[in-house]
Short mmCIF file of C-alpha atoms in Angstrom, two decimals:
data_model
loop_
_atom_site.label_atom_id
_atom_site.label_comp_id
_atom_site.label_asym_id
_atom_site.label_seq_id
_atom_site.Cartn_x
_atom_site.Cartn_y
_atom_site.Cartn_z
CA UNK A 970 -1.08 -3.35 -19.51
CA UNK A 971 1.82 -3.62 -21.58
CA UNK A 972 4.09 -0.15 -21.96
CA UNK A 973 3.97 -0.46 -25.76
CA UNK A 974 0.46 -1.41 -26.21
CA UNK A 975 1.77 -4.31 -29.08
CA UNK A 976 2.19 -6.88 -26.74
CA UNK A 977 5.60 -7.54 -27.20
CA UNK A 978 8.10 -7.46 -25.18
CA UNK A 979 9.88 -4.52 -24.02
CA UNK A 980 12.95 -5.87 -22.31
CA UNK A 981 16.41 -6.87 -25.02
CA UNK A 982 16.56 -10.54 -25.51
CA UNK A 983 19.59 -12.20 -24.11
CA UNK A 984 18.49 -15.91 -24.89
CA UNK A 985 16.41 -17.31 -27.53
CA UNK A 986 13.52 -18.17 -26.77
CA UNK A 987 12.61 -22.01 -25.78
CA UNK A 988 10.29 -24.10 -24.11
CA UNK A 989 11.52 -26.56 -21.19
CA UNK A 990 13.53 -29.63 -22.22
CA UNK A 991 12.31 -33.18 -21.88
CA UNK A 992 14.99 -33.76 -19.63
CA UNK A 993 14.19 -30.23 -17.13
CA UNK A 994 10.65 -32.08 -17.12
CA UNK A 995 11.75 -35.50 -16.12
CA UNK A 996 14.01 -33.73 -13.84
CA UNK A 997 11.41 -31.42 -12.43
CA UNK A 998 8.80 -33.87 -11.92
CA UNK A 999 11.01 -36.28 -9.94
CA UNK A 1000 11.53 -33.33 -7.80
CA UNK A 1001 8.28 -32.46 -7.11
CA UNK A 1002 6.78 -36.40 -6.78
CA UNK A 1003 9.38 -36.11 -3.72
CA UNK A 1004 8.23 -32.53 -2.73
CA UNK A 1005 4.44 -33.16 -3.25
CA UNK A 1006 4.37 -36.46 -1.44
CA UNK A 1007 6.14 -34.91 1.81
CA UNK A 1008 3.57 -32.35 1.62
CA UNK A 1009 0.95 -34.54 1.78
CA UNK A 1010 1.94 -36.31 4.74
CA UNK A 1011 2.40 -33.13 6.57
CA UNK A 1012 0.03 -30.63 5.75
CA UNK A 1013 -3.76 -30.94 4.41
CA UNK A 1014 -4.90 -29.04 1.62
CA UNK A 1015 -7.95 -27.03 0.24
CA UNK A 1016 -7.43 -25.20 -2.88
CA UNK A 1017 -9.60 -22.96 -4.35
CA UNK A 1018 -9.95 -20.83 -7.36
CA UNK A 1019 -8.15 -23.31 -9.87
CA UNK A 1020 -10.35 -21.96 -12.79
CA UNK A 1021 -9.02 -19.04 -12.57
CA UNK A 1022 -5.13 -20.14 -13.55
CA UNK A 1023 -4.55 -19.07 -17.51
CA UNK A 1024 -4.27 -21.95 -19.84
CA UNK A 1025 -2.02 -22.11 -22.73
CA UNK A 1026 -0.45 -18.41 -22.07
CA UNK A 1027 2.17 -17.15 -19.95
CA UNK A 1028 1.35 -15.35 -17.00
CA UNK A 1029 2.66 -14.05 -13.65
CA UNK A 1030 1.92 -15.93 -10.19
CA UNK A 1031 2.44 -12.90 -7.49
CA UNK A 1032 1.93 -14.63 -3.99
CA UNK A 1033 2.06 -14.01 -0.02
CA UNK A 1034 5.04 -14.90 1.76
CA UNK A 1035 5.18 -15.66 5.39
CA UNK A 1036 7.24 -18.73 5.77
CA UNK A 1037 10.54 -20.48 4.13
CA UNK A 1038 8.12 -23.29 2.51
CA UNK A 1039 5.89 -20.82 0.95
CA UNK A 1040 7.35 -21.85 -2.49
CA UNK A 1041 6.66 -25.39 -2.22
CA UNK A 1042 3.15 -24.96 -1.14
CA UNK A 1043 2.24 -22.59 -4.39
CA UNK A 1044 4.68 -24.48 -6.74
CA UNK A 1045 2.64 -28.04 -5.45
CA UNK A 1046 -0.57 -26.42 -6.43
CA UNK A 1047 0.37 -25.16 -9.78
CA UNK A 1048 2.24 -28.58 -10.89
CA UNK A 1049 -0.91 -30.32 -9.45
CA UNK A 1050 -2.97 -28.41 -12.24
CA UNK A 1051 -0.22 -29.15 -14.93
CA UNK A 1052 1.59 -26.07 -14.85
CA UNK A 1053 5.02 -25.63 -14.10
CA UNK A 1054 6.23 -22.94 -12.01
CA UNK A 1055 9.40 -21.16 -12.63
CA UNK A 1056 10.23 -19.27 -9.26
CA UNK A 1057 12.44 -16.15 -8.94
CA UNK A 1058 15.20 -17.06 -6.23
CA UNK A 1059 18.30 -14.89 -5.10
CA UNK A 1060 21.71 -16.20 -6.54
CA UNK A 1061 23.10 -17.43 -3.73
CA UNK A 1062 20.76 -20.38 -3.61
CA UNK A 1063 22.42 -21.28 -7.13
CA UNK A 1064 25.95 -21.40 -5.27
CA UNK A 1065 25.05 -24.25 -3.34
CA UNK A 1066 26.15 -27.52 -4.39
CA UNK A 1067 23.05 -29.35 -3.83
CA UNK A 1068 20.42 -26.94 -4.24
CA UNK A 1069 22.33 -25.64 -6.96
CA UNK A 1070 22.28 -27.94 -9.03
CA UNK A 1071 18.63 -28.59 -8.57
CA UNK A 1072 17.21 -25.24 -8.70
CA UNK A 1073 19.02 -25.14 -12.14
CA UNK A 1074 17.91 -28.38 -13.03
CA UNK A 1075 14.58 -27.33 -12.39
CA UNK A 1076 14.79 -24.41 -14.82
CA UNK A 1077 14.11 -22.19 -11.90
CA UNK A 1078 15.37 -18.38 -12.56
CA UNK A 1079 18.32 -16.82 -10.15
CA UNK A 1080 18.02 -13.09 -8.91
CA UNK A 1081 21.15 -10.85 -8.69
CA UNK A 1082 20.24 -7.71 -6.34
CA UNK A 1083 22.42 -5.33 -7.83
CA UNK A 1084 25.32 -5.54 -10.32
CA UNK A 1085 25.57 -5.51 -14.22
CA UNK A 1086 22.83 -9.06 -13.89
CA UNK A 1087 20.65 -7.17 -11.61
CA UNK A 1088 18.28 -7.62 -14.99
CA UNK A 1089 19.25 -10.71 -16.46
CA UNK A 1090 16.46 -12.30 -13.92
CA UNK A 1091 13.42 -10.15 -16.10
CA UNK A 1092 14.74 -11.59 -19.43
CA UNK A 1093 15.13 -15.02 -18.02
CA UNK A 1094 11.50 -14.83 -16.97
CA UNK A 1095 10.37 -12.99 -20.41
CA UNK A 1096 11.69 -16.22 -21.71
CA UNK A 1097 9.43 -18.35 -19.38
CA UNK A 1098 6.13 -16.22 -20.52
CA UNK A 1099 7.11 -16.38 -24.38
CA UNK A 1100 6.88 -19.88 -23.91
CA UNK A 1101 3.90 -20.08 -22.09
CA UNK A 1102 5.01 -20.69 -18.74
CA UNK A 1103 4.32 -19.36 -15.14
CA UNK A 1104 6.42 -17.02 -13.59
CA UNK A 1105 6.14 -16.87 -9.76
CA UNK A 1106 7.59 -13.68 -7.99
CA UNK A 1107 7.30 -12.48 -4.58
CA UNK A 1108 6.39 -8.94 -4.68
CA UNK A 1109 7.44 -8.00 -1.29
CA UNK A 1110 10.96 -9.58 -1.80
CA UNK A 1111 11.33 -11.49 1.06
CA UNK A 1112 9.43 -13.33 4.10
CA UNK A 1113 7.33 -10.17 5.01
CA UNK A 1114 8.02 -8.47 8.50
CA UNK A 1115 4.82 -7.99 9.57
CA UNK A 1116 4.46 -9.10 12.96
CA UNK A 1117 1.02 -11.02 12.11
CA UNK A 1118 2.08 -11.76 8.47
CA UNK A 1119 -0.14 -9.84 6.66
CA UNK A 1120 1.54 -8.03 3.28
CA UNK A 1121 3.99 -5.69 3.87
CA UNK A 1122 5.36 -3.14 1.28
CA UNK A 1123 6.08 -4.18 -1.73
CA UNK A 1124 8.61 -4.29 -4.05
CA UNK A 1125 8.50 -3.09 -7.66
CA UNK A 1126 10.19 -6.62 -9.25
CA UNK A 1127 6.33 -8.21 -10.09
CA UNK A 1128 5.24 -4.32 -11.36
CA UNK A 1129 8.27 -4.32 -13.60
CA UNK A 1130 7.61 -7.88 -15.24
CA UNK A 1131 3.98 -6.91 -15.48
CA UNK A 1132 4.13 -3.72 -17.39
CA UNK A 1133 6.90 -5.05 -19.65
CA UNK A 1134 5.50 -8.18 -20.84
CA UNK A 1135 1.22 -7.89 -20.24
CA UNK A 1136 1.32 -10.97 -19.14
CA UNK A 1137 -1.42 -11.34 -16.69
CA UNK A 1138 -0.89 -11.02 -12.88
CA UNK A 1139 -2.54 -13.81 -11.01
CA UNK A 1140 -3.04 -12.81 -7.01
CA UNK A 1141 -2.44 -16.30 -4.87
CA UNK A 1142 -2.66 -16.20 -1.37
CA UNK A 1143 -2.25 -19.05 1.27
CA UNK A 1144 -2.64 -19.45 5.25
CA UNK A 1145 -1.59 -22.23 7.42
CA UNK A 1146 1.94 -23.50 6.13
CA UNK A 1147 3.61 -20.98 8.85
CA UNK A 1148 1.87 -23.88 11.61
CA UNK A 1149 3.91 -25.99 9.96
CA UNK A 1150 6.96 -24.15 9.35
CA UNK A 1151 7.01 -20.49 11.46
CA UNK A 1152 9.11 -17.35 10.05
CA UNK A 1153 12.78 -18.59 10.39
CA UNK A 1154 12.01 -21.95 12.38
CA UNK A 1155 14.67 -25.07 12.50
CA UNK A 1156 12.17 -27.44 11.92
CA UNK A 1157 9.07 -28.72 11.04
CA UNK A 1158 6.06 -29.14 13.66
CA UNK A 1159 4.11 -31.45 12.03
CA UNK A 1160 1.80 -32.53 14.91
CA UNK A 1161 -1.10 -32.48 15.02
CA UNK A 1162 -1.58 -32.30 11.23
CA UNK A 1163 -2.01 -29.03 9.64
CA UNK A 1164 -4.24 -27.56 7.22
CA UNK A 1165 -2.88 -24.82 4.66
CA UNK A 1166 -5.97 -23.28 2.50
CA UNK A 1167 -4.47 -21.62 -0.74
CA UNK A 1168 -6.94 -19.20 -3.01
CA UNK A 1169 -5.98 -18.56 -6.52
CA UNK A 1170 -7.89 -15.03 -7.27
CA UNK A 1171 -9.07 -13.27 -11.05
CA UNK A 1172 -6.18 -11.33 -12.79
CA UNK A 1173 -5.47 -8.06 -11.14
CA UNK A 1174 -6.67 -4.79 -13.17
CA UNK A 1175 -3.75 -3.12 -14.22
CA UNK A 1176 -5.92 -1.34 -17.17
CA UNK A 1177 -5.24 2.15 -15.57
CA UNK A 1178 -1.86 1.95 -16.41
CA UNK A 1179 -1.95 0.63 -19.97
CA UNK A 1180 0.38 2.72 -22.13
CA UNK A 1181 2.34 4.52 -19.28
CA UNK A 1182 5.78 4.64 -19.18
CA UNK A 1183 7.60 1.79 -16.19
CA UNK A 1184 8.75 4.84 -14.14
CA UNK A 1185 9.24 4.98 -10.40
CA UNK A 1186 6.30 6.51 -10.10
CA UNK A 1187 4.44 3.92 -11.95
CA UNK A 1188 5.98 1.08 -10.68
CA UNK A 1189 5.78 1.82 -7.37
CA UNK A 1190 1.74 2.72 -8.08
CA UNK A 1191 1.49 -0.66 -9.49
CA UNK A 1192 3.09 -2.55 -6.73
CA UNK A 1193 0.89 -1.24 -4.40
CA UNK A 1194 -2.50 -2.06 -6.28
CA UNK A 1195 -0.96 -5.27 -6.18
CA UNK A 1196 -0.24 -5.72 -2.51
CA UNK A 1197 -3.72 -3.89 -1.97
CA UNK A 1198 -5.23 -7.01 -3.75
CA UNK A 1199 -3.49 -9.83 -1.80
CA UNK A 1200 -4.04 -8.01 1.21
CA UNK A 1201 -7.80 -8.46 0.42
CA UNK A 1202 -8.09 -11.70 -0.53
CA UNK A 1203 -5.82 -12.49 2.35
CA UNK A 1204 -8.55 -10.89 5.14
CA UNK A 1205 -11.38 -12.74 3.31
CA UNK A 1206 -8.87 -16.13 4.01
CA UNK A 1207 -8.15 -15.25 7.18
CA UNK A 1208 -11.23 -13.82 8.14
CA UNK A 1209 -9.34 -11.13 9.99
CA UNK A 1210 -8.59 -7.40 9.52
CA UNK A 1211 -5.55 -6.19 8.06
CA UNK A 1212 -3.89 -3.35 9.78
CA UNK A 1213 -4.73 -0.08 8.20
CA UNK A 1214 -1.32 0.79 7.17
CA UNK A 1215 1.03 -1.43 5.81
CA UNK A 1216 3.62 -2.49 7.15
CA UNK A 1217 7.42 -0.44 5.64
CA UNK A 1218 10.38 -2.10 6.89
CA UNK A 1219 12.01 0.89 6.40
CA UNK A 1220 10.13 2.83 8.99
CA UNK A 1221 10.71 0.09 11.79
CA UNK A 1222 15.18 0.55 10.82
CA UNK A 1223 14.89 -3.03 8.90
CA UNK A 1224 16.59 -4.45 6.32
CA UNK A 1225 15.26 -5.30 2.75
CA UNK A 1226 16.73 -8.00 2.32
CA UNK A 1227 17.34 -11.49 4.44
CA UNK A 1228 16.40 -12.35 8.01
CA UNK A 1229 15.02 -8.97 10.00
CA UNK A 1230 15.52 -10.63 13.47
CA UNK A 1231 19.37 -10.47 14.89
CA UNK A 1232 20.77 -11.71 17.60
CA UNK A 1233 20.87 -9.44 20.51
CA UNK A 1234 18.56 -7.11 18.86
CA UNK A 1235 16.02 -5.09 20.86
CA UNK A 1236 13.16 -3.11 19.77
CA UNK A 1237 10.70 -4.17 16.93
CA UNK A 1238 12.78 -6.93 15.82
CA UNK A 1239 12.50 -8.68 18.87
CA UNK A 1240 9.12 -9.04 19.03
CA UNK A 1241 7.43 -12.50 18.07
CA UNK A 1242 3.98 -13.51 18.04
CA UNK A 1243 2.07 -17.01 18.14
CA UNK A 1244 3.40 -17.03 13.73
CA UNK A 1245 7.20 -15.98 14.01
CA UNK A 1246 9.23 -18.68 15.72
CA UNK A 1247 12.09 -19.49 14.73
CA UNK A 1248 16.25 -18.76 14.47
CA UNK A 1249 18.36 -15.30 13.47
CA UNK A 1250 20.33 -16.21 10.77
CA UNK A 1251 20.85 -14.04 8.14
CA UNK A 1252 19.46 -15.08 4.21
CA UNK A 1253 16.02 -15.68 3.08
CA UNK A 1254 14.16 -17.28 0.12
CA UNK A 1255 12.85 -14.87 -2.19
#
């Protein structure tokens, strides 16, 4: 999988490498003793799959994402089986005071869209997978705009991580937290109690691109036999069909990035089913 064959990385080092702290663990665990017990008052759980998580390796968690609390339903299963999570979040969670400082405390690993640290997210994460950690990374960069929430296109971020480390790429994909939480809600609708099922499936086959160059081209060939495989596993979870082509933001005039509903919009946008409830403000977890 890797570009160079050797194994090693292919991305310049910018830290050295080191595994989490005593105090990022104590810090991270009383974080998630408060996130995992609200979780289990408000949502029930089935997991499934849990063999299938690498041991004693890095490797790359590439999820579904249809709601805000996404993260904290994958992140509660992984900790649950001893792993930490390390989650890719856009920068301007880091600027707030609060979640700031606990994102940071948490060891979790910002995401600058553009700029001189557009990268500086890939080498944080390298750092993560040399020290046999899990990496979680949306591949379609934000809350997907499907109107049913299947996967829409993705985005190369997950290919590029992939082919540049060969670390593994572990598909997860969940159903049920949006009852919970809908796309963009204010709040919580926690009766009756909910259910959220989340399936952990076998490392994705990226043999076929072993020793090719992390082109466009490549990546973009990549990211797709990654959102083919979620997409999948997702219809077996659902038990529903997918639609046959999916869904390209770009072809229904919306935004990459942030909330896709506006106020006042009309067309597309507008249009919410029985899973997207919720406000129009802009920004969105990544």
């Amino acid at each position: 999988m890797s570009a160079d064959q050797s194994g090693k990385s292919t991305f310049k080092r910018a830290f050295k490498p080191q595994g989490m702290s005593l105090r990022t663990r104590l810090f991270f665990a009383l974080l998630a003793g408060v996130a995992r017990s609200l979780m289990n008052v408000v949502l029930g759980k089935e997991w499934y799959g849990l063999d299938r998580l690498p041991r004693d390796e890095g490797f790359i968690v590439v999820p579904n994402h249809c709601t805000e609390i996404d993260p904290i339903v994958v992140g509660h299963m992984l900790y649950n089986q001893n792993i930490m999570p390390h989650f890719l979040a856009k920068d301007g969670l880091f600027k707030n005071p609060i979640l700031g400082a606990a994102l940071r405390g948490a060891n979790q690993i910002p995401v600058e869209r553009s700029g001189a640290g557009a990268g500086k997210s890939l080498v944080a994460a390298q750092e993560v997978l040399d020290g046999a950690g899990a990496v979680v990374i949306y591949p379609e960069g934000t809350l997907t705009r499907d109107p049913e929430l299947w996967p829409m296109k993705g985005r190369t971020g997950a290919a590029r991580l992939a082919l540049g480390t060969g670390a593994k790429v572990i598909p997860v994909v969940h159903w049920g937290a949006q009852e919970v939480f809908p796309r963009y809600a204010k709040g919580f609708k926690i009766f009756p109690r909910k259910k959220v099922k989340v399936v952990v499936g076998n490392p994705v086959d990226l043999s076929a691109f072993a020793g090719m160059p992390a082109d466009k081209e490549t990546l973009e060939a990549v990211t797709e036999v990654i959102m083919a495989e979620l997409t999948s596993m997702l219809e077996e979870l659902r038990g529903e069909q997918a639609p046959a082509e999916r869904w390209n933001p770009a072809a229904h005039q919306q935004s990459a990035h942030g909330r896709f509903v506006e106020r006042g919009a009309k067309g597309d946008e507008q249009e919410q089913t029985k899973n997207d409830v919720g406000t129009t403000e802009k920004g969105d977890l990544q």
